[in-house]
Amino acid sequence: MILDSFRLDGQVAVVTGARRGLGQGAALALAEAGADVVLVNRGDGSETAAQIEALGRRVHSIEIDFATADHDDYVSVIDEGVDALGRIDILVNNAGTIKRVPAVDHPTEDWEEVLAVNLDSVFHLSQAAGRRMIDQGSGRIINVASMLSFQGGILVPGYTASKHAVAGLTKAFANEWAASGVTVNAIAPGYMATDNTEALRADPDRSQAILSRIPAGRWGTPADLGGAFVFLASDAAAYVTGTIIPVDGGWLVR
Ligand code: NAP
């Protein structure tokens, strides 16, 4: 039956940046659909872990800072996740950071940190997970893109460059791995109420300008993305690959 093809029972998902915000929402949605979850966090992920265990799923937490990680660190993350929970079926590359400084003064260290966290992690984790998925003949990689995978943004050149690159990497990996049963897609969230957008929501002018441009008339929430994560992770999306799906309350079509 069609609804059964959305279930993730017995599968293992690795989710980065799952301590809070959209990553926490993704981890909980995948667990609700049946998946056990490896949480990859910079800090203590015990709150998300407790919520997943309460759903009756297995959970394993790994701590790592993507700003300083290298290729071998990322391979170790995937190896540890597989050792702990037995396999990897789904990788959600969600962790991300943003630095708001005008382009003319944008510090090199901000540029490098944003690219390391938002882009390098996606390349290295996808490569490490993808090798295992290709060997097993199945896998799902879901990247978190952005409206700034399509638009230029203001004050955030590194973030915009990284999210355009995430969209490109999604298509590049999708092309190479589709025949191996591994799909690679991205979700492009609109303007969501998380810590990432706290500065925007705290600025009455920017907040009003953004809100008035969202056809849905409200900021999104982590729960708004749950259906898209589960769909792309499931058998129902077996023939969907290389797409960047906006979940944006209509922002892009305005
Ligand atoms: P958030 O609440 O700020 O969460 C960001 C997550 O990334 C946190 O879990 C954070 O870990 C993790 N992270 C940041 N720097 C890290 C590092 N150096 N090493 C490892 N993990 C790191 O923001 P969010 O809105 O949920 O963002 C999640 C993703 O959605 C990001 O890729 C973001 O670009 C994207 N996005 C967000 C929006 C939006 O409107 N909110 C829109 C489009 C795309 P800690 O909790 O340990 O700090």
XYZ file of N, CA and C and ligand atoms in Angstrom:
810
model
N 0.839 -1.194 0.000
C 0.000 0.000 0.000
C 0.883 1.256 0.000
N 0.385 2.309 -0.577
C 1.237 3.489 -0.783
C 1.793 4.046 0.524
N 0.990 4.080 1.589
C 1.513 4.670 2.828
C 2.668 3.848 3.403
N 2.661 2.529 3.150
C 3.756 1.697 3.645
C 5.089 2.088 3.009
N 5.050 2.612 1.790
C 6.301 2.960 1.112
C 6.956 4.203 1.724
N 6.252 4.873 2.621
C 6.833 6.026 3.331
C 7.481 5.613 4.658
N 7.283 4.360 5.080
C 7.788 3.939 6.388
C 9.297 3.695 6.328
N 9.975 3.953 7.442
C 11.429 3.816 7.499
C 11.867 2.791 8.540
N 10.975 1.854 8.876
C 11.288 0.868 9.909
C 12.565 0.106 9.582
N 13.423 -0.019 10.605
C 14.638 -0.807 10.450
C 15.768 -0.065 9.754
N 15.516 1.164 9.322
C 16.567 1.923 8.649
C 17.334 2.785 9.656
N 18.536 3.160 9.266
C 19.369 4.010 10.127
C 19.667 5.316 9.398
N 19.371 6.422 10.075
C 19.628 7.752 9.530
C 20.734 8.437 10.326
N 21.612 9.135 9.630
C 22.617 9.994 10.260
C 22.183 11.438 9.996
N 22.021 12.225 11.061
C 21.552 13.605 10.918
C 22.555 14.539 11.581
N 23.053 15.519 10.833
C 24.002 16.484 11.409
C 23.261 17.714 11.945
N 23.827 18.304 12.987
C 23.229 19.515 13.571
C 21.842 19.246 14.124
N 21.707 18.151 14.851
C 20.377 17.687 15.288
C 20.045 18.083 16.719
N 20.872 18.941 17.289
C 20.661 19.364 18.684
C 19.487 20.320 18.812
N 19.206 21.048 17.736
C 18.161 22.086 17.775
C 17.702 22.389 16.352
N 16.705 23.241 16.234
C 16.289 23.770 14.947
C 15.831 22.719 13.948
N 16.150 22.972 12.677
C 15.660 22.127 11.591
C 16.221 20.707 11.669
N 17.455 20.563 12.137
C 18.052 19.231 12.255
C 17.349 18.397 13.304
N 16.978 19.035 14.401
C 16.216 18.315 15.430
C 14.871 17.866 14.854
N 14.230 18.775 14.107
C 12.950 18.423 13.485
C 13.102 17.263 12.512
N 14.194 17.269 11.740
C 14.428 16.174 10.779
C 14.630 14.854 11.509
N 15.448 14.882 12.560
C 15.732 13.651 13.303
C 14.449 13.071 13.909
N 13.615 13.934 14.450
C 12.371 13.455 15.068
C 11.396 12.925 14.016
N 11.310 13.600 12.865
C 10.399 13.133 11.808
C 10.835 11.755 11.302
N 12.134 11.578 11.080
C 12.630 10.287 10.584
C 12.407 9.196 11.623
N 12.603 9.539 12.910
C 12.366 8.560 13.981
C 10.875 8.211 14.069
N 10.018 9.213 13.931
C 8.566 8.928 13.946
C 8.181 7.992 12.811
N 8.892 8.096 11.678
C 8.596 7.229 10.537
C 9.225 5.849 10.682
N 10.031 5.646 11.752
C 10.553 4.309 12.033
C 12.050 4.168 12.088
N 12.806 5.213 11.740
C 14.267 5.079 11.648
C 14.945 5.197 13.014
N 16.028 4.447 13.181
C 16.967 4.711 14.265
C 17.887 5.834 13.787
N 18.463 6.584 14.751
C 19.146 7.819 14.324
C 20.517 7.982 14.997
N 21.504 8.304 14.191
C 22.812 8.745 14.685
C 22.798 10.269 14.644
N 22.984 10.894 15.800
C 22.983 12.354 15.899
C 24.430 12.839 15.855
N 24.727 13.741 14.928
C 26.079 14.281 14.806
C 26.013 15.756 15.182
N 26.552 16.081 16.346
C 26.376 17.418 16.913
C 27.709 18.032 17.293
N 27.730 19.363 17.300
C 28.906 20.051 17.830
C 28.915 19.955 19.350
N 27.721 20.035 19.962
C 27.616 19.983 21.422
C 26.746 18.824 21.884
N 26.284 18.928 23.106
C 25.518 17.869 23.752
C 24.144 17.696 23.097
N 23.895 16.526 22.551
C 22.622 16.284 21.855
C 21.642 15.463 22.666
N 21.810 15.475 23.990
C 21.026 14.538 24.802
C 19.524 14.826 24.789
N 19.141 16.109 24.583
C 17.702 16.412 24.571
C 17.033 15.759 23.353
N 17.650 15.890 22.187
C 17.096 15.237 20.989
C 17.140 13.729 21.160
N 18.238 13.221 21.719
C 18.378 11.773 21.904
C 17.254 11.228 22.780
N 16.933 11.958 23.845
C 15.877 11.494 24.752
C 14.526 11.440 24.035
N 14.274 12.417 23.173
C 12.993 12.433 22.443
C 12.910 11.264 21.458
N 14.044 10.899 20.869
C 14.043 9.775 19.918
C 13.860 8.456 20.662
N 14.538 8.332 21.805
C 14.361 7.106 22.598
C 12.921 6.963 23.071
N 12.289 8.103 23.381
C 10.889 8.064 23.834
C 9.966 7.553 22.726
N 10.410 7.664 21.473
C 9.620 7.126 20.347
C 9.881 5.635 20.145
N 10.793 5.073 20.970
C 11.099 3.650 20.870
C 12.183 3.328 19.851
N 12.923 4.330 19.424
C 13.990 4.119 18.445
C 15.350 4.103 19.126
N 16.322 3.475 18.463
C 17.689 3.501 18.960
C 18.348 4.812 18.530
N 19.298 5.268 19.351
C 19.974 6.521 19.032
C 21.429 6.444 19.476
N 22.302 7.076 18.711
C 23.715 7.163 19.074
C 24.179 8.585 18.777
N 24.919 9.190 19.705
C 25.367 10.578 19.523
C 26.869 10.652 19.297
N 27.262 11.512 18.353
C 28.669 11.754 18.064
C 28.904 13.260 18.136
N 30.002 13.669 18.807
C 30.301 15.111 18.885
C 31.494 15.452 17.994
N 31.341 16.499 17.196
C 32.409 16.927 16.279
C 32.148 18.378 15.896
N 33.235 19.145 15.735
C 33.114 20.528 15.267
C 33.508 20.569 13.793
N 32.569 20.875 12.916
C 32.822 20.873 11.475
C 33.768 22.004 11.055
N 33.925 23.012 11.907
C 34.799 24.133 11.531
C 36.253 23.699 11.451
N 36.600 22.644 12.167
C 38.003 22.208 12.213
C 38.202 20.764 11.761
N 37.118 20.100 11.332
C 37.217 18.674 10.974
C 37.934 18.500 9.632
N 38.598 17.331 9.468
C 39.200 17.027 8.170
C 38.568 15.760 7.597
N 39.020 15.350 6.428
C 38.403 14.218 5.732
C 38.331 12.972 6.620
N 39.451 12.667 7.313
C 39.471 11.449 8.130
C 38.458 11.530 9.274
N 38.267 12.736 9.832
C 37.265 12.897 10.900
C 35.876 12.537 10.378
N 35.572 12.971 9.160
C 34.243 12.696 8.599
C 34.068 11.202 8.308
N 35.122 10.558 7.821
C 35.045 9.110 7.592
C 34.803 8.403 8.925
N 35.457 8.890 9.990
C 35.287 8.274 11.316
C 33.857 8.433 11.819
N 33.210 9.562 11.496
C 31.813 9.768 11.915
C 30.925 8.676 11.315
N 31.080 8.442 10.025
C 30.246 7.424 9.362
C 30.596 6.036 9.899
N 31.896 5.755 10.062
C 32.308 4.447 10.607
C 31.715 4.232 11.997
N 31.801 5.262 12.856
C 31.277 5.111 14.228
C 29.766 4.908 14.214
N 29.069 5.642 13.356
C 27.615 5.484 13.275
C 27.226 4.075 12.863
N 27.943 3.535 11.884
C 27.641 2.178 11.406
C 28.008 1.151 12.482
N 29.128 1.358 13.162
C 29.493 0.436 14.251
C 28.412 0.433 15.326
N 27.862 1.623 15.630
C 26.911 1.741 16.742
C 25.533 1.174 16.394
N 25.036 1.489 15.187
C 23.647 1.112 14.864
C 23.547 0.131 13.690
N 24.699 -0.320 13.166
C 24.678 -1.465 12.259
C 24.691 -1.175 10.774
N 24.268 0.011 10.350
C 24.208 0.324 8.919
C 23.952 1.808 8.731
N 23.941 2.271 7.500
C 23.502 3.643 7.220
C 22.667 3.619 5.943
N 21.441 4.088 6.052
C 20.531 4.144 4.910
C 20.277 5.582 4.461
N 20.343 6.515 5.408
C 19.931 7.905 5.153
C 20.981 8.830 5.767
N 21.412 9.820 5.005
C 22.287 10.865 5.548
C 21.599 12.209 5.345
N 21.390 12.954 6.418
C 20.848 14.312 6.319
C 21.961 15.298 6.664
N 22.434 16.024 5.653
C 23.459 17.056 5.859
C 22.756 18.363 6.178
N 22.529 18.587 7.469
C 21.745 19.759 7.889
C 22.585 20.854 8.535
N 23.645 20.490 9.260
C 24.386 21.492 10.049
C 24.802 22.660 9.169
N 24.660 23.850 9.707
C 25.060 25.024 8.940
C 25.224 26.227 9.838
N 26.019 27.182 9.348
C 26.219 28.405 10.106
C 26.114 29.591 9.152
N 25.914 30.779 9.719
C 25.732 31.976 8.888
C 26.453 33.138 9.546
N 27.126 33.960 8.785
C 27.829 35.149 9.293
C 27.317 36.360 8.534
N 26.704 37.290 9.258
C 26.116 38.466 8.605
C 27.064 39.666 8.737
N 27.851 39.900 7.677
C 28.768 41.050 7.616
C 28.774 41.542 6.162
N 28.692 42.876 5.930
C 28.683 43.365 4.546
C 29.836 42.800 3.728
N 29.566 42.561 2.446
C 30.560 41.930 1.568
C 31.887 42.684 1.585
N 31.822 44.009 1.626
C 33.046 44.804 1.522
C 33.974 44.592 2.719
N 33.399 44.233 3.851
C 34.200 43.993 5.066
C 34.193 42.528 5.496
N 33.638 41.654 4.678
C 33.427 40.272 5.143
C 34.766 39.626 5.508
N 34.962 39.238 6.770
C 36.272 38.717 7.186
C 36.581 37.360 6.554
N 37.851 37.176 6.211
C 38.273 35.910 5.605
C 37.939 34.737 6.510
N 38.098 34.929 7.838
C 37.840 33.784 8.726
C 36.362 33.400 8.740
N 35.469 34.392 8.556
C 34.041 34.070 8.463
C 33.747 33.294 7.179
N 34.324 33.790 6.071
C 34.166 33.107 4.776
C 34.614 31.649 4.897
N 35.807 31.441 5.493
C 36.359 30.081 5.559
C 35.550 29.188 6.489
N 35.079 29.741 7.604
C 34.305 28.915 8.532
C 32.971 28.481 7.907
N 32.305 29.434 7.255
C 31.007 29.111 6.648
C 31.174 28.054 5.554
N 32.208 28.206 4.725
C 32.423 27.205 3.669
C 32.778 25.844 4.260
N 33.568 25.848 5.341
C 33.953 24.568 5.962
C 32.735 23.856 6.535
N 31.907 24.599 7.265
C 30.765 23.968 7.950
C 29.650 23.615 6.959
N 29.335 24.547 6.061
C 28.149 24.380 5.202
C 28.415 23.556 3.952
N 29.683 23.544 3.502
C 29.968 22.879 2.221
C 30.933 21.704 2.361
N 32.090 21.928 3.005
C 33.074 20.840 3.099
C 32.481 19.626 3.807
N 31.703 19.866 4.862
C 31.101 18.739 5.600
C 30.185 17.926 4.692
N 29.450 18.619 3.810
C 28.513 17.926 2.921
C 29.290 17.030 1.942
N 30.384 17.573 1.398
C 31.190 16.778 0.463
C 31.762 15.538 1.144
N 32.427 15.742 2.286
C 33.158 14.627 2.911
C 32.205 13.580 3.504
N 31.125 14.024 4.166
C 30.182 13.047 4.734
C 29.440 12.293 3.635
N 29.073 13.008 2.563
C 28.372 12.332 1.459
C 29.281 11.300 0.814
N 30.548 11.649 0.640
C 31.486 10.710 0.025
C 31.649 9.463 0.902
N 31.823 9.688 2.232
C 32.036 8.553 3.141
C 30.775 7.690 3.230
N 29.620 8.316 3.332
C 28.367 7.553 3.404
C 28.048 6.928 2.049
N 28.298 7.682 0.977
C 27.977 7.210 -0.360
C 28.723 5.936 -0.723
N 29.971 5.817 -0.296
C 30.725 4.589 -0.589
C 30.009 3.373 -0.028
N 29.513 3.502 1.199
C 28.789 2.372 1.822
C 27.452 2.140 1.121
N 26.753 3.232 0.789
C 25.440 3.093 0.136
C 25.578 2.447 -1.243
N 26.606 2.820 -1.989
C 26.836 2.220 -3.312
C 27.086 0.721 -3.146
N 27.899 0.359 -2.137
C 28.193 -1.068 -1.909
C 26.921 -1.849 -1.590
N 25.990 -1.236 -0.822
C 24.777 -1.966 -0.437
C 23.654 -1.790 -1.470
N 23.884 -0.936 -2.469
C 22.914 -0.791 -3.560
C 21.707 0.053 -3.212
N 21.793 0.820 -2.122
C 20.669 1.699 -1.765
C 21.144 2.757 -0.789
N 20.483 3.907 -0.843
C 20.808 4.971 0.108
C 20.096 6.253 -0.263
N 19.979 7.104 0.737
C 19.310 8.395 0.546
C 20.179 9.482 1.190
N 20.560 10.469 0.401
C 21.269 11.621 0.963
C 20.376 12.838 0.773
N 20.140 13.566 1.862
C 19.279 14.754 1.812
C 20.085 15.927 2.362
N 20.356 16.896 1.493
C 21.085 18.085 1.915
C 20.113 19.203 2.255
N 20.510 20.073 3.170
C 19.674 21.235 3.468
C 20.254 22.432 2.729
N 19.541 22.858 1.702
C 19.934 24.008 0.889
C 19.296 25.258 1.498
N 18.829 26.185 0.691
C 18.319 27.455 1.216
C 17.663 28.240 0.078
N 16.897 29.254 0.426
C 16.478 30.217 -0.598
C 17.721 30.830 -1.250
N 18.817 30.892 -0.477
C 20.055 31.469 -0.994
C 20.873 30.433 -1.780
N 20.240 29.308 -2.137
C 20.749 28.459 -3.220
C 20.277 29.006 -4.560
N 19.292 29.935 -4.519
C 18.704 30.508 -5.744
C 18.890 32.022 -5.813
N 18.975 32.663 -4.655
C 19.018 34.128 -4.591
C 20.326 34.572 -3.934
N 20.577 35.889 -3.967
C 21.861 36.397 -3.501
C 21.949 36.739 -2.030
N 20.805 37.076 -1.416
C 20.827 37.446 -0.009
C 21.488 38.787 0.223
N 21.521 39.197 1.484
C 22.113 40.480 1.878
C 23.026 40.231 3.076
N 24.260 40.665 3.001
C 25.251 40.586 4.091
C 25.850 39.192 4.299
N 25.486 38.217 3.442
C 25.886 36.844 3.731
C 26.562 36.172 2.526
N 27.648 36.781 1.973
C 28.232 36.214 0.746
C 28.739 34.784 0.917
N 29.341 34.473 2.052
C 29.842 33.112 2.252
C 28.703 32.109 2.330
N 27.653 32.485 3.042
C 26.489 31.603 3.180
C 25.859 31.347 1.817
N 25.687 32.418 1.026
C 25.074 32.271 -0.293
C 25.937 31.391 -1.196
N 27.240 31.624 -1.164
C 28.135 30.792 -1.989
C 28.039 29.331 -1.560
N 28.009 29.102 -0.249
C 27.971 27.713 0.224
C 26.669 27.028 -0.165
N 25.557 27.755 -0.099
C 24.264 27.111 -0.391
C 24.049 26.929 -1.891
N 24.582 27.840 -2.725
C 24.573 27.565 -4.167
C 25.398 26.294 -4.444
N 26.535 26.181 -3.767
C 27.398 25.019 -3.991
C 26.742 23.735 -3.500
N 25.990 23.805 -2.407
C 25.281 22.611 -1.926
C 24.286 22.132 -2.984
N 23.611 23.076 -3.636
C 22.679 22.693 -4.705
C 23.435 22.019 -5.854
N 24.592 22.571 -6.213
C 25.382 21.986 -7.296
C 25.900 20.608 -6.941
N 26.381 20.469 -5.702
C 26.907 19.179 -5.252
C 25.797 18.125 -5.235
N 24.592 18.538 -4.875
C 23.446 17.625 -4.863
C 23.252 17.020 -6.253
N 23.312 17.876 -7.272
C 23.102 17.395 -8.649
C 24.288 16.551 -9.119
N 25.504 16.966 -8.741
C 26.697 16.236 -9.196
C 26.721 14.814 -8.627
N 26.478 14.685 -7.321
C 26.462 13.341 -6.718
C 25.279 12.535 -7.243
N 24.130 13.192 -7.427
C 22.941 12.475 -7.910
C 23.233 11.802 -9.251
N 23.876 12.526 -10.144
C 24.166 11.974 -11.471
C 25.036 10.720 -11.389
N 26.045 10.767 -10.503
C 26.996 9.657 -10.468
C 26.440 8.438 -9.752
N 25.487 8.640 -8.831
C 25.093 7.535 -7.963
C 23.693 6.983 -8.228
N 22.937 7.599 -9.129
C 21.548 7.167 -9.358
C 21.472 5.696 -9.758
N 22.383 5.262 -10.629
C 22.327 3.884 -11.115
C 22.677 2.870 -10.020
N 23.231 3.346 -8.910
C 23.577 2.457 -7.794
C 22.482 2.408 -6.738
N 21.335 3.034 -7.012
C 20.234 3.005 -6.042
C 20.365 4.051 -4.954
N 21.300 4.992 -5.150
C 21.519 6.039 -4.148
C 20.970 7.356 -4.700
N 19.990 7.929 -4.016
C 19.453 9.219 -4.457
C 20.060 10.337 -3.616
N 20.228 11.484 -4.251
C 20.788 12.661 -3.572
C 19.895 13.845 -3.915
N 19.246 14.384 -2.906
C 18.326 15.507 -3.091
C 18.597 16.572 -2.035
N 17.958 17.713 -2.205
C 18.071 18.767 -1.194
C 16.697 19.348 -0.903
N 16.548 19.824 0.303
C 15.380 20.606 0.693
C 15.856 22.045 0.866
N 15.137 22.977 0.256
C 15.466 24.399 0.406
C 14.407 25.040 1.305
N 14.710 25.175 2.597
C 13.714 25.794 3.482
C 13.572 27.273 3.156
N 12.373 27.784 3.352
C 12.167 29.225 3.274
C 12.655 29.878 4.552
N 11.977 30.894 4.983
C 12.382 31.608 6.202
C 11.724 30.941 7.396
N 12.561 30.267 8.215
C 12.065 29.418 9.300
C 12.426 30.050 10.646
N 11.564 29.879 11.614
C 11.805 30.438 12.950
C 12.738 29.527 13.736
N 14.053 29.742 13.559
C 15.079 29.020 14.327
C 16.143 30.043 14.736
N 17.175 29.566 15.436
C 18.260 30.469 15.848
C 18.951 31.104 14.635
N 18.944 30.396 13.493
C 19.590 30.885 12.272
C 19.025 32.240 11.834
N 17.742 32.463 12.081
C 17.074 33.690 11.632
C 16.721 34.626 12.790
N 17.315 34.372 13.956
C 16.981 35.173 15.137
C 17.236 36.662 14.887
N 18.395 36.975 14.251
C 18.738 38.390 14.021
C 17.725 39.045 13.092
N 17.258 38.317 12.091
C 16.264 38.863 11.156
C 14.940 39.119 11.861
N 14.535 38.144 12.687
C 13.228 38.286 13.351
C 13.269 39.353 14.442
N 14.480 39.631 14.979
C 14.610 40.647 16.024
C 14.644 42.064 15.443
N 14.877 42.178 14.135
C 14.930 43.487 13.470
C 13.540 43.775 12.899
N 12.799 44.737 13.475
C 11.402 44.939 13.072
C 11.251 45.221 11.570
N 12.193 45.980 10.985
C 12.081 46.308 9.564
C 12.293 45.077 8.683
N 13.408 44.336 8.966
C 13.683 43.138 8.152
C 12.586 42.101 8.348
N 12.162 41.955 9.602
C 11.148 40.952 9.911
C 9.861 41.228 9.140
N 9.440 42.491 9.155
C 8.206 42.871 8.454
C 8.365 42.723 6.946
N 9.544 43.102 6.430
C 9.783 43.001 4.981
C 9.713 41.538 4.539
N 10.303 40.656 5.339
C 10.309 39.229 4.977
C 8.901 38.655 5.093
N 8.261 38.925 6.218
C 6.920 38.359 6.433
C 5.934 38.777 5.347
N 6.026 40.043 4.961
C 5.059 40.551 3.983
C 5.292 39.941 2.605
N 6.477 39.302 2.405
C 6.784 38.705 1.107
C 6.498 37.200 1.082
N 6.158 36.624 2.234
C 5.884 35.172 2.275
C 4.385 34.962 2.010
N 4.022 34.348 0.873
C 2.603 34.168 0.582
C 1.846 33.472 1.710
N 2.479 32.531 2.399
C 1.790 31.826 3.490
C 1.544 32.742 4.693
N 2.242 33.887 4.753
C 1.975 34.868 5.791
C 2.541 34.539 7.158
N 3.452 33.588 7.229
C 4.079 33.267 8.521
C 5.461 32.675 8.284
N 6.311 32.712 9.331
C 7.603 32.028 9.285
C 7.334 30.520 9.352
N 8.199 29.729 8.726
C 8.068 28.276 8.817
C 8.582 27.762 10.156
N 8.292 26.497 10.424
C 8.763 25.846 11.651
C 9.494 24.556 11.265
N 10.321 24.014 12.175
C 10.980 22.729 11.869
C 9.975 21.648 11.472
N 8.798 21.637 12.082
C 7.801 20.609 11.752
C 7.308 20.722 10.308
N 7.374 21.928 9.731
C 6.929 22.102 8.342
C 7.772 21.296 7.353
N 8.995 20.922 7.748
C 9.885 20.196 6.840
C 9.790 18.682 6.999
N 9.086 18.226 8.050
C 9.092 16.791 8.379
C 8.628 15.913 7.226
N 7.552 16.300 6.568
C 7.016 15.492 5.478
C 8.002 15.359 4.325
N 8.690 16.451 4.004
C 9.653 16.419 2.893
C 10.845 15.518 3.239
N 11.321 15.599 4.490
C 12.441 14.722 4.882
C 12.032 13.254 4.775
N 10.858 12.914 5.313
C 10.427 11.511 5.298
C 10.213 11.037 3.855
N 9.586 11.870 3.047
C 9.366 11.496 1.639
C 10.686 11.181 0.941
N 11.637 12.120 1.017
C 12.892 11.922 0.293
C 13.700 10.752 0.838
N 13.497 10.411 2.126
C 14.229 9.297 2.729
C 13.608 7.947 2.395
N 12.406 7.953 1.851
C 11.612 6.716 1.775
C 11.674 6.061 0.400
N 11.120 4.845 0.322
C 10.994 4.153 -0.965
C 10.087 4.916 -1.916
N 9.174 5.717 -1.359
C 8.245 6.470 -2.207
C 8.985 7.426 -3.137
N 10.207 7.805 -2.757
C 10.982 8.761 -3.553
C 12.118 8.078 -4.324
N 11.972 6.766 -4.591
C 13.069 6.011 -5.218
C 13.504 6.599 -6.566
N 12.586 7.248 -7.286
C 12.908 7.764 -8.630
C 13.082 9.281 -8.622
N 13.215 9.835 -7.422
C 13.431 11.282 -7.281
C 14.899 11.493 -6.940
N 15.636 12.124 -7.809
C 17.033 12.410 -7.456
C 17.515 13.677 -8.150
N 18.430 14.377 -7.484
C 19.020 15.594 -8.037
C 18.136 16.826 -7.932
N 17.055 16.722 -7.150
C 16.133 17.865 -7.046
C 16.465 18.723 -5.828
N 16.075 19.971 -5.908
C 16.134 20.869 -4.749
C 14.688 21.297 -4.506
N 14.087 20.766 -3.452
C 12.660 20.994 -3.216
C 12.479 22.178 -2.259
N 11.888 23.268 -2.735
C 11.619 24.384 -1.817
C 10.453 24.041 -0.888
N 10.626 24.323 0.376
C 9.521 24.230 1.352
C 9.505 25.603 2.020
N 8.789 26.529 1.382
C 9.039 27.950 1.647
C 7.796 28.815 1.783
N 6.626 28.179 1.932
C 5.407 28.977 2.062
C 5.128 29.842 0.842
N 5.781 29.507 -0.289
C 5.542 30.222 -1.537
C 6.549 31.318 -1.862
N 7.582 31.495 -1.003
C 8.542 32.599 -1.175
C 9.079 32.700 -2.602
N 9.510 31.589 -3.188
C 10.200 31.647 -4.484
C 9.273 31.992 -5.644
N 7.990 31.713 -5.495
C 7.089 31.964 -6.629
C 6.447 33.337 -6.557
N 6.777 34.083 -5.521
C 6.173 35.410 -5.374
C 6.726 36.342 -6.431
P 20.303 26.590 13.930
O 19.194 26.454 14.902
O 21.285 27.688 14.075
O 21.037 25.188 13.829
C 22.254 25.025 13.178
C 22.793 23.639 13.481
O 24.071 23.495 12.830
C 23.000 23.440 14.974
O 22.612 22.157 15.341
C 24.496 23.632 15.112
O 25.091 22.893 16.150
C 25.014 23.094 13.795
N 26.342 23.653 13.578
C 26.653 24.967 13.411
N 27.990 25.112 13.346
C 28.515 23.867 13.480
C 29.839 23.351 13.503
N 30.917 24.164 13.449
N 30.029 22.028 13.649
C 28.964 21.191 13.743
N 27.690 21.617 13.749
C 27.473 22.943 13.613
O 19.711 26.821 12.479
P 18.702 26.013 11.571
O 17.798 26.995 10.985
O 18.153 24.836 12.277
O 19.700 25.560 10.432
C 19.793 24.230 9.973
C 20.146 24.234 8.489
O 19.080 24.844 7.771
C 21.393 25.036 8.152
O 22.124 24.394 7.128
C 20.827 26.348 7.636
O 21.695 27.003 6.779
C 19.602 25.831 6.920
N 18.553 26.814 6.628
C 17.898 27.456 7.621
C 16.899 28.366 7.292
C 16.125 29.124 8.314
O 15.343 30.019 7.937
N 16.243 28.844 9.588
C 16.567 28.582 5.960
C 17.258 27.890 4.977
C 18.249 27.000 5.320
P 25.031 23.428 17.693
O 23.590 23.280 18.106
O 25.929 22.511 18.427
O 25.467 24.858 17.679
